[in-house]
Amino acid sequence: MQAEHVTRFETELRKNLEGIEHSLAEHGATPGEVSVPVDDDEGFADSGHATMERSERIGQIDQLLGSQAEIKRALERIADGKYGTCESCDVEIPMERLEARPATTLCVECKNLV
């Protein structure tokens, strides 16, 4: 893969990582810890709704943490000089796939096997 493509993807990945980390902070997630505030003043009727909202927030945080991990893995592969090759079969990942999913570390065939 050409160096200018790697640089472009690295810039995009770092920008995405920054956005994810900002979103995590807004949701109350700090490195190594996820906290979702609990309102002790809720009435019984509101407790079910509050529980649902906390569950949704935890789900959003889980998705953000998963995306964060994918991006960090892709950035590690850039640093190792392995970005753009499938970590399973060592085949070059098509540019179209990387443009659609810059954090991917698998080609389509290997991803379908997972």
XYZ file of C-alpha atoms in Angstrom:
114
model
C 0.000 0.000 0.000
C 1.256 3.452 -0.862
C 2.482 5.646 1.976
C 0.067 8.477 1.164
C -2.885 6.078 1.514
C -1.614 4.868 4.888
C -1.143 8.470 6.041
C -4.674 9.372 4.945
C -6.158 6.378 6.757
C -4.092 7.086 9.876
C -5.342 10.680 9.953
C -8.939 9.505 9.562
C -8.543 6.832 12.241
C -7.015 9.292 14.726
C -9.839 11.771 14.084
C -12.434 9.022 14.616
C -10.665 7.884 17.794
C -10.732 11.425 19.154
C -14.482 11.645 18.475
C -15.133 8.309 20.158
C -13.113 9.268 23.211
C -15.048 12.539 23.428
C -18.351 10.621 23.226
C -17.185 8.183 25.896
C -16.359 11.075 28.205
C -19.807 12.587 27.586
C -21.383 9.252 28.567
C -19.364 9.115 31.772
C -16.920 6.435 30.671
C -13.344 6.976 31.765
C -10.407 4.747 30.833
C -10.848 1.421 32.580
C -14.186 2.368 34.119
C -17.765 2.848 32.976
C -20.115 4.678 35.284
C -23.714 5.580 34.590
C -25.253 7.895 37.169
C -28.190 6.588 39.188
C -30.870 8.970 40.422
C -31.981 7.843 43.881
C -34.857 10.344 43.957
C -36.927 8.595 41.295
C -40.376 7.385 42.093
C -41.405 3.794 41.550
C -43.151 4.624 38.258
C -40.032 6.320 36.906
C -37.583 3.615 37.971
C -38.410 1.336 35.021
C -37.865 4.171 32.581
C -34.608 5.150 34.283
C -33.420 1.543 34.159
C -34.186 1.409 30.432
C -32.269 4.645 29.838
C -29.255 3.346 31.799
C -29.321 0.111 29.804
C -29.386 2.061 26.538
C -26.490 4.241 27.682
C -24.464 1.182 28.704
C -25.170 -0.332 25.271
C -23.960 2.847 23.574
C -20.823 2.848 25.710
C -20.165 -0.809 24.822
C -20.436 0.022 21.112
C -18.098 2.990 21.500
C -15.572 0.866 23.410
C -15.692 -1.751 20.655
C -15.067 0.889 17.992
C -12.270 2.375 20.086
C -10.569 -1.027 20.338
C -10.887 -1.609 16.562
C -9.325 1.755 15.781
C -6.484 1.248 18.243
C -5.786 -2.155 16.684
C -5.669 -0.595 13.198
C -3.315 2.134 14.450
C -1.055 -0.554 15.941
C -0.973 -2.271 12.552
C 0.005 1.029 10.923
C 2.854 1.409 13.430
C 3.935 -2.190 12.748
C 3.821 -1.665 8.973
C 1.086 -4.286 8.592
C -1.880 -2.017 7.857
C -3.836 -3.008 4.778
C -3.041 -6.707 4.959
C -5.446 -9.243 6.419
C -4.247 -10.361 9.835
C -5.684 -13.809 9.165
C -4.560 -14.722 5.640
C -1.944 -11.997 4.883
C -3.686 -11.010 1.636
C -3.867 -7.316 0.815
C -7.229 -5.859 1.850
C -8.890 -4.126 -1.131
C -8.789 -0.322 -1.026
C -12.589 -0.199 -1.335
C -12.957 -2.164 1.925
C -10.460 0.052 3.738
C -12.254 3.159 2.511
C -15.551 1.774 3.829
C -14.063 0.431 7.086
C -10.621 1.948 7.740
C -10.325 0.137 11.082
C -10.758 -3.301 9.537
C -7.960 -5.814 9.964
C -9.600 -8.628 7.956
C -10.409 -9.099 4.305
C -14.044 -9.810 3.406
C -13.483 -13.557 3.054
C -11.864 -13.908 6.479
C -14.445 -11.618 8.096
C -17.215 -13.846 6.718
C -15.575 -16.844 8.412
C -15.691 -15.177 11.829
